[in-house]
Tab-separated table of N, CA and C in Angstrom:
chain	number	residue	atom	x	y	z
A	22	GLN	N	-6.702	11.072	-14.374
A	22	GLN	CA	-5.513	10.246	-14.237
A	22	GLN	C	-4.677	10.761	-13.062
A	23	VAL	N	-3.978	9.851	-12.407
A	23	VAL	CA	-3.166	10.227	-11.260
A	23	VAL	C	-1.832	9.519	-11.346
A	24	GLN	N	-0.788	10.237	-10.984
A	24	GLN	CA	0.552	9.641	-10.927
A	24	GLN	C	0.907	9.323	-9.477
A	25	LEU	N	1.638	8.233	-9.290
A	25	LEU	CA	1.998	7.761	-7.962
A	25	LEU	C	3.494	7.518	-7.912
A	26	VAL	N	4.126	7.976	-6.847
A	26	VAL	CA	5.564	7.771	-6.683
A	26	VAL	C	5.828	7.235	-5.285
A	27	GLU	N	6.389	6.030	-5.216
A	27	GLU	CA	6.700	5.419	-3.922
A	27	GLU	C	8.131	5.719	-3.507
A	28	SER	N	8.341	5.669	-2.208
A	28	SER	CA	9.693	5.778	-1.658
A	28	SER	C	9.704	5.151	-0.278
A	29	GLY	N	10.887	4.952	0.258
A	29	GLY	CA	11.009	4.470	1.626
A	29	GLY	C	11.439	3.035	1.784
A	30	GLY	N	11.542	2.320	0.682
A	30	GLY	CA	11.984	0.938	0.794
A	30	GLY	C	13.442	0.852	1.224
A	31	GLY	N	13.863	-0.359	1.534
A	31	GLY	CA	15.248	-0.567	1.941
A	31	GLY	C	15.443	-1.928	2.554
A	32	SER	N	16.583	-2.099	3.188
A	32	SER	CA	16.921	-3.359	3.836
A	32	SER	C	16.858	-3.187	5.343
A	33	VAL	N	16.277	-4.170	6.007
A	33	VAL	CA	16.110	-4.083	7.454
A	33	VAL	C	16.178	-5.490	8.027
A	34	GLN	N	16.564	-5.588	9.272
A	34	GLN	CA	16.573	-6.888	9.929
A	34	GLN	C	15.182	-7.238	10.432
A	35	ALA	N	14.940	-8.505	10.562
A	35	ALA	CA	13.654	-8.969	11.078
A	35	ALA	C	13.379	-8.316	12.430
A	36	GLY	N	12.125	-7.900	12.596
A	36	GLY	CA	11.733	-7.198	13.807
A	36	GLY	C	11.817	-5.688	13.678
A	37	GLY	N	12.442	-5.222	12.627
A	37	GLY	CA	12.593	-3.802	12.414
A	37	GLY	C	11.377	-3.159	11.780
A	38	SER	N	11.512	-1.873	11.466
A	38	SER	CA	10.401	-1.095	10.923
A	38	SER	C	10.841	-0.279	9.718
A	39	LEU	N	9.889	-0.016	8.836
A	39	LEU	CA	10.096	0.878	7.703
A	39	LEU	C	8.813	1.649	7.465
A	40	ARG	N	8.959	2.821	6.887
A	40	ARG	CA	7.784	3.592	6.458
A	40	ARG	C	7.895	3.819	4.959
A	41	LEU	N	6.892	3.367	4.247
A	41	LEU	CA	6.785	3.625	2.815
A	41	LEU	C	5.880	4.825	2.588
A	42	SER	N	6.224	5.612	1.578
A	42	SER	CA	5.422	6.779	1.222
A	42	SER	C	4.983	6.674	-0.230
A	43	CYS	N	3.795	7.141	-0.494
A	43	CYS	CA	3.251	7.183	-1.855
A	43	CYS	C	2.717	8.588	-2.077
A	44	VAL	N	3.418	9.353	-2.886
A	44	VAL	CA	2.973	10.700	-3.200
A	44	VAL	C	2.131	10.657	-4.465
A	45	THR	N	0.955	11.234	-4.392
A	45	THR	CA	0.040	11.221	-5.526
A	45	THR	C	-0.065	12.605	-6.143
A	46	SER	N	-0.410	12.647	-7.433
A	46	SER	CA	-0.503	13.923	-8.136
A	46	SER	C	-1.842	14.600	-7.918
A	47	ARG	N	-2.767	13.891	-7.306
A	47	ARG	CA	-4.088	14.458	-6.989
A	47	ARG	C	-4.454	14.115	-5.560
A	48	SER	N	-5.508	14.731	-5.085
A	48	SER	CA	-5.921	14.520	-3.714
A	48	SER	C	-6.168	13.046	-3.422
A	49	THR	N	-5.588	12.571	-2.337
A	49	THR	CA	-5.789	11.170	-1.974
A	49	THR	C	-7.222	10.894	-1.554
A	50	TYR	N	-7.956	11.929	-1.160
A	50	TYR	CA	-9.331	11.713	-0.718
A	50	TYR	C	-10.248	11.321	-1.877
A	51	ALA	N	-9.818	11.607	-3.102
A	51	ALA	CA	-10.638	11.296	-4.268
A	51	ALA	C	-10.436	9.871	-4.763
A	52	TYR	N	-9.499	9.163	-4.161
A	52	TYR	CA	-9.141	7.841	-4.657
A	52	TYR	C	-9.093	6.811	-3.534
A	53	ASN	N	-9.375	5.594	-3.892
A	53	ASN	CA	-9.031	4.472	-3.026
A	53	ASN	C	-7.557	4.172	-3.317
A	54	VAL	N	-6.747	4.156	-2.294
A	54	VAL	CA	-5.304	3.951	-2.498
A	54	VAL	C	-4.871	2.704	-1.732
A	55	GLY	N	-4.177	1.854	-2.427
A	55	GLY	CA	-3.755	0.607	-1.803
A	55	GLY	C	-2.264	0.364	-1.938
A	56	TRP	N	-1.773	-0.456	-1.034
A	56	TRP	CA	-0.412	-0.966	-1.121
A	56	TRP	C	-0.495	-2.446	-1.472
A	57	PHE	N	0.299	-2.826	-2.440
A	57	PHE	CA	0.385	-4.212	-2.879
A	57	PHE	C	1.847	-4.631	-2.848
A	58	ARG	N	2.087	-5.924	-2.851
A	58	ARG	CA	3.465	-6.394	-2.885
A	58	ARG	C	3.581	-7.629	-3.758
A	59	GLN	N	4.784	-7.808	-4.260
A	59	GLN	CA	5.044	-8.970	-5.099
A	59	GLN	C	6.438	-9.496	-4.803
A	60	ALA	N	6.480	-10.723	-4.346
A	60	ALA	CA	7.746	-11.400	-4.094
A	60	ALA	C	8.132	-12.201	-5.340
A	61	PRO	N	9.415	-12.481	-5.509
A	61	PRO	CA	9.859	-13.243	-6.695
A	61	PRO	C	9.111	-14.567	-6.815
A	62	GLY	N	8.590	-14.814	-8.004
A	62	GLY	CA	7.900	-16.069	-8.251
A	62	GLY	C	6.488	-16.143	-7.706
A	63	LYS	N	6.009	-15.047	-7.132
A	63	LYS	CA	4.660	-15.046	-6.564
A	63	LYS	C	3.797	-13.990	-7.238
A	64	GLU	N	2.503	-14.153	-7.100
A	64	GLU	CA	1.576	-13.170	-7.655
A	64	GLU	C	1.546	-11.914	-6.771
A	65	ARG	N	1.171	-10.816	-7.386
A	65	ARG	CA	1.015	-9.585	-6.637
A	65	ARG	C	-0.189	-9.732	-5.707
A	66	GLU	N	-0.030	-9.276	-4.464
A	66	GLU	CA	-1.100	-9.425	-3.494
A	66	GLU	C	-1.367	-8.115	-2.770
A	67	GLY	N	-2.589	-7.972	-2.310
A	67	GLY	CA	-2.961	-6.786	-1.571
A	67	GLY	C	-2.410	-6.813	-0.167
A	68	VAL	N	-1.981	-5.665	0.316
A	68	VAL	CA	-1.450	-5.525	1.673
A	68	VAL	C	-2.404	-4.688	2.513
A	69	ALA	N	-2.775	-3.521	2.014
A	69	ALA	CA	-3.668	-2.623	2.756
A	69	ALA	C	-4.284	-1.624	1.787
A	70	VAL	N	-5.471	-1.178	2.121
A	70	VAL	CA	-6.169	-0.174	1.310
A	70	VAL	C	-6.775	0.860	2.242
A	71	ILE	N	-6.697	2.112	1.817
A	71	ILE	CA	-7.413	3.185	2.497
A	71	ILE	C	-8.398	3.750	1.473
A	72	TYR	N	-9.652	3.834	1.861
A	72	TYR	CA	-10.706	4.133	0.910
A	72	TYR	C	-10.958	5.626	0.799
A	73	ALA	N	-11.447	6.013	-0.385
A	73	ALA	CA	-11.675	7.415	-0.705
A	73	ALA	C	-12.645	8.058	0.290
A	74	GLY	N	-12.397	9.316	0.609
A	74	GLY	CA	-13.309	10.059	1.457
A	74	GLY	C	-13.295	9.598	2.900
A	75	ALA	N	-13.942	8.495	3.148
A	75	ALA	CA	-14.045	7.958	4.509
A	75	ALA	C	-12.687	7.462	4.997
A	76	ARG	N	-12.608	7.159	6.239
A	76	ARG	CA	-11.344	6.718	6.815
A	76	ARG	C	-11.221	5.214	6.888
A	77	SER	N	-12.066	4.517	6.172
A	77	SER	CA	-12.035	3.059	6.205
A	77	SER	C	-10.714	2.538	5.679
A	78	THR	N	-10.231	1.516	6.358
A	78	THR	CA	-9.017	0.841	5.933
A	78	THR	C	-9.231	-0.660	6.037
A	79	ILE	N	-8.430	-1.399	5.307
A	79	ILE	CA	-8.495	-2.848	5.373
A	79	ILE	C	-7.094	-3.405	5.176
A	80	TYR	N	-6.839	-4.555	5.797
A	80	TYR	CA	-5.503	-5.144	5.780
A	80	TYR	C	-5.572	-6.619	5.426
A	81	ALA	N	-4.515	-7.072	4.798
A	81	ALA	CA	-4.367	-8.509	4.604
A	81	ALA	C	-4.112	-9.165	5.961
A	82	ASP	N	-4.570	-10.373	6.114
A	82	ASP	CA	-4.396	-11.074	7.389
A	82	ASP	C	-2.920	-11.167	7.787
A	83	ALA	N	-2.054	-11.303	6.807
A	83	ALA	CA	-0.630	-11.500	7.088
A	83	ALA	C	0.032	-10.283	7.736
A	84	VAL	N	-0.612	-9.117	7.611
A	84	VAL	CA	0.027	-7.898	8.127
A	84	VAL	C	-0.799	-7.214	9.219
A	85	LYS	N	-1.960	-7.739	9.509
A	85	LYS	CA	-2.810	-7.127	10.540
A	85	LYS	C	-2.067	-7.041	11.867
A	86	GLY	N	-2.184	-5.883	12.488
A	86	GLY	CA	-1.516	-5.684	13.769
A	86	GLY	C	-0.068	-5.253	13.641
A	87	ARG	N	0.479	-5.332	12.436
A	87	ARG	CA	1.880	-4.923	12.232
A	87	ARG	C	2.011	-3.721	11.300
A	88	PHE	N	1.156	-3.631	10.300
A	88	PHE	CA	1.211	-2.550	9.318
A	88	PHE	C	0.058	-1.575	9.549
A	89	ILE	N	0.328	-0.312	9.248
A	89	ILE	CA	-0.708	0.713	9.340
A	89	ILE	C	-0.673	1.571	8.091
A	90	ILE	N	-1.824	1.704	7.432
A	90	ILE	CA	-1.937	2.594	6.286
A	90	ILE	C	-2.610	3.884	6.743
A	91	SER	N	-2.105	4.995	6.254
A	91	SER	CA	-2.672	6.289	6.640
A	91	SER	C	-2.400	7.278	5.520
A	92	ARG	N	-2.997	8.452	5.644
A	92	ARG	CA	-2.744	9.461	4.618
A	92	ARG	C	-2.634	10.838	5.247
A	93	ASP	N	-1.894	11.672	4.566
A	93	ASP	CA	-1.785	13.084	4.901
A	93	ASP	C	-2.355	13.844	3.711
A	94	GLY	N	-3.582	14.328	3.856
A	94	GLY	CA	-4.246	14.988	2.750
A	94	GLY	C	-3.519	16.229	2.284
A	95	ALA	N	-2.931	16.945	3.194
A	95	ALA	CA	-2.241	18.180	2.838
A	95	ALA	C	-1.010	17.910	1.971
A	96	LYS	N	-0.442	16.721	2.117
A	96	LYS	CA	0.759	16.369	1.353
A	96	LYS	C	0.455	15.424	0.193
A	97	ASN	N	-0.828	15.093	-0.006
A	97	ASN	CA	-1.196	14.136	-1.052
A	97	ASN	C	-0.353	12.860	-0.940
A	98	THR	N	-0.235	12.369	0.256
A	98	THR	CA	0.643	11.229	0.512
A	98	THR	C	-0.088	10.159	1.313
A	99	VAL	N	0.128	8.930	0.921
A	99	VAL	CA	-0.362	7.769	1.668
A	99	VAL	C	0.854	7.016	2.189
A	100	TYR	N	0.788	6.650	3.444
A	100	TYR	CA	1.913	5.974	4.087
A	100	TYR	C	1.571	4.522	4.393
A	101	LEU	N	2.608	3.726	4.467
A	101	LEU	CA	2.468	2.371	4.998
A	101	LEU	C	3.563	2.199	6.045
A	102	ASP	N	3.150	2.218	7.302
A	102	ASP	CA	4.083	1.974	8.396
A	102	ASP	C	4.144	0.479	8.652
A	103	MET	N	5.330	-0.061	8.524
A	103	MET	CA	5.518	-1.505	8.650
A	103	MET	C	6.376	-1.777	9.879
A	104	ASN	N	5.812	-2.494	10.820
A	104	ASN	CA	6.489	-2.810	12.069
A	104	ASN	C	6.651	-4.312	12.219
A	105	ASP	N	7.583	-4.701	13.099
A	105	ASP	CA	7.824	-6.122	13.342
A	105	ASP	C	7.960	-6.879	12.017
A	106	LEU	N	8.793	-6.377	11.165
A	106	LEU	CA	8.935	-6.967	9.834
A	106	LEU	C	9.481	-8.384	9.907
A	107	LYS	N	8.991	-9.203	9.022
A	107	LYS	CA	9.372	-10.606	8.935
A	107	LYS	C	10.026	-10.873	7.585
A	108	ILE	N	10.789	-11.951	7.524
A	108	ILE	CA	11.464	-12.285	6.276
A	108	ILE	C	10.454	-12.442	5.146
A	109	ASP	N	9.279	-12.969	5.452
A	109	ASP	CA	8.244	-13.156	4.429
A	109	ASP	C	7.674	-11.848	3.899
A	110	ASP	N	8.003	-10.731	4.540
A	110	ASP	CA	7.553	-9.433	4.038
A	110	ASP	C	8.436	-8.926	2.903
A	111	THR	N	9.532	-9.608	2.629
A	111	THR	CA	10.425	-9.210	1.540
A	111	THR	C	9.682	-9.258	0.214
A	112	ALA	N	9.699	-8.133	-0.495
A	112	ALA	CA	8.963	-8.029	-1.758
A	112	ALA	C	9.172	-6.637	-2.336
A	113	SER	N	8.732	-6.478	-3.575
A	113	SER	CA	8.581	-5.137	-4.141
A	113	SER	C	7.199	-4.641	-3.745
A	114	TYR	N	7.146	-3.445	-3.225
A	114	TYR	CA	5.884	-2.875	-2.760
A	114	TYR	C	5.436	-1.790	-3.736
A	115	TYR	N	4.169	-1.851	-4.099
A	115	TYR	CA	3.589	-0.943	-5.066
A	115	TYR	C	2.415	-0.193	-4.458
A	116	CYS	N	2.331	1.064	-4.810
A	116	CYS	CA	1.180	1.880	-4.464
A	116	CYS	C	0.267	1.924	-5.687
A	117	ALA	N	-1.030	1.854	-5.459
A	117	ALA	CA	-1.976	1.864	-6.566
A	117	ALA	C	-3.225	2.638	-6.169
A	118	ALA	N	-3.930	3.127	-7.167
A	118	ALA	CA	-5.116	3.934	-6.891
A	118	ALA	C	-6.208	3.667	-7.909
A	119	THR	N	-7.427	3.879	-7.466
A	119	THR	CA	-8.577	3.838	-8.355
A	119	THR	C	-9.609	4.825	-7.867
A	120	SER	N	-10.317	5.435	-8.807
A	120	SER	CA	-11.395	6.340	-8.446
A	120	SER	C	-12.738	5.623	-8.504
A	121	SER	N	-12.712	4.359	-8.885
A	121	SER	CA	-13.946	3.584	-8.963
A	121	SER	C	-14.525	3.391	-7.573
A	122	ARG	N	-15.812	3.296	-7.525
A	122	ARG	CA	-16.475	3.074	-6.251
A	122	ARG	C	-16.359	1.598	-5.912
A	123	ILE	N	-15.667	1.284	-4.832
A	123	ILE	CA	-15.510	-0.113	-4.435
A	123	ILE	C	-15.816	-0.244	-2.958
A	124	GLU	N	-16.268	-1.413	-2.576
A	124	GLU	CA	-16.619	-1.673	-1.185
A	124	GLU	C	-15.364	-1.895	-0.362
A	125	ALA	N	-15.437	-1.510	0.879
A	125	ALA	CA	-14.309	-1.680	1.793
A	125	ALA	C	-14.304	-3.088	2.365
A	126	THR	N	-13.988	-4.052	1.509
A	126	THR	CA	-13.905	-5.444	1.938
A	126	THR	C	-12.653	-6.068	1.343
A	127	SER	N	-12.253	-7.191	1.898
A	127	SER	CA	-11.056	-7.863	1.402
A	127	SER	C	-11.221	-8.291	-0.054
A	128	ALA	N	-12.457	-8.441	-0.490
A	128	ALA	CA	-12.709	-8.860	-1.882
A	128	ALA	C	-12.269	-7.793	-2.876
A	129	THR	N	-12.148	-6.559	-2.431
A	129	THR	CA	-11.750	-5.489	-3.350
A	129	THR	C	-10.271	-5.165	-3.245
A	130	MET	N	-9.543	-5.875	-2.409
A	130	MET	CA	-8.112	-5.624	-2.259
A	130	MET	C	-7.347	-6.477	-3.268
A	131	ILE	N	-7.694	-6.308	-4.524
A	131	ILE	CA	-7.052	-7.090	-5.578
A	131	ILE	C	-6.507	-6.154	-6.649
A	132	PRO	N	-5.366	-6.489	-7.226
A	132	PRO	CA	-4.722	-5.585	-8.193
A	132	PRO	C	-5.597	-5.206	-9.382
A	133	ALA	N	-6.423	-6.115	-9.839
A	133	ALA	CA	-7.204	-5.874	-11.059
A	133	ALA	C	-8.165	-4.689	-10.918
A	134	LEU	N	-8.518	-4.337	-9.700
A	134	LEU	CA	-9.470	-3.249	-9.493
A	134	LEU	C	-8.811	-1.876	-9.449
A	135	PHE	N	-7.491	-1.843	-9.479
A	135	PHE	CA	-6.773	-0.582	-9.353
A	135	PHE	C	-6.186	-0.187	-10.699
A	136	ASP	N	-6.392	1.083	-11.071
A	136	ASP	CA	-6.079	1.542	-12.420
A	136	ASP	C	-4.699	2.170	-12.557
A	137	TYR	N	-4.223	2.783	-11.493
A	137	TYR	CA	-2.992	3.555	-11.578
A	137	TYR	C	-1.971	2.971	-10.607
A	138	TRP	N	-0.734	2.891	-11.084
A	138	TRP	CA	0.307	2.214	-10.306
A	138	TRP	C	1.598	3.027	-10.278
A	139	GLY	N	2.284	2.928	-9.147
A	139	GLY	CA	3.614	3.482	-9.065
A	139	GLY	C	4.640	2.489	-9.576
A	140	GLN	N	5.891	2.875	-9.487
A	140	GLN	CA	6.966	2.051	-10.051
A	140	GLN	C	7.458	0.989	-9.080
A	141	GLY	N	7.104	1.095	-7.828
A	141	GLY	CA	7.479	0.098	-6.835
A	141	GLY	C	8.723	0.483	-6.053
A	142	THR	N	8.826	-0.062	-4.858
A	142	THR	CA	9.997	0.132	-4.018
A	142	THR	C	10.308	-1.192	-3.323
A	143	GLN	N	11.577	-1.531	-3.254
A	143	GLN	CA	11.971	-2.835	-2.739
A	143	GLN	C	12.122	-2.807	-1.224
A	144	VAL	N	11.567	-3.828	-0.583
A	144	VAL	CA	11.753	-4.041	0.855
A	144	VAL	C	12.401	-5.406	1.045
A	145	THR	N	13.518	-5.424	1.728
A	145	THR	CA	14.235	-6.675	1.987
A	145	THR	C	14.422	-6.836	3.489
A	146	VAL	N	13.921	-7.942	4.008
A	146	VAL	CA	14.033	-8.224	5.432
A	146	VAL	C	14.952	-9.427	5.614
A	147	SER	N	15.971	-9.264	6.437
A	147	SER	CA	16.935	-10.339	6.650
A	147	SER	C	16.936	-10.779	8.110
A	148	SER	N	17.459	-11.952	8.338
A	148	SER	CA	17.495	-12.501	9.705
A	148	SER	C	18.691	-11.982	10.472
């Protein structure tokens, strides 16, 4: 089992940047770690995943070229650098992890495949 704690959310104007952090209780290399988001009235959706061991990453089309997921193994932390933020990026952002073996494809960037979740952090983008 692994515990996840997110931080870094806040309010920013469109075009701005934020960095979200997800501190895990175990080595991030042992888990596939993803960032998901949920806006009011919408389903939770995948944003980005960094896969266990290897450096493979995958992004939702809506954030490609703007968001970067990375990890610092020494700090047991996974980051989500969000640039050129848009109003549509407003949501609660969640960090999640699974130790299950999953393929590095968009088909696996779904909440149901992830077993452990953080409490979420709010990101609000205004015009």
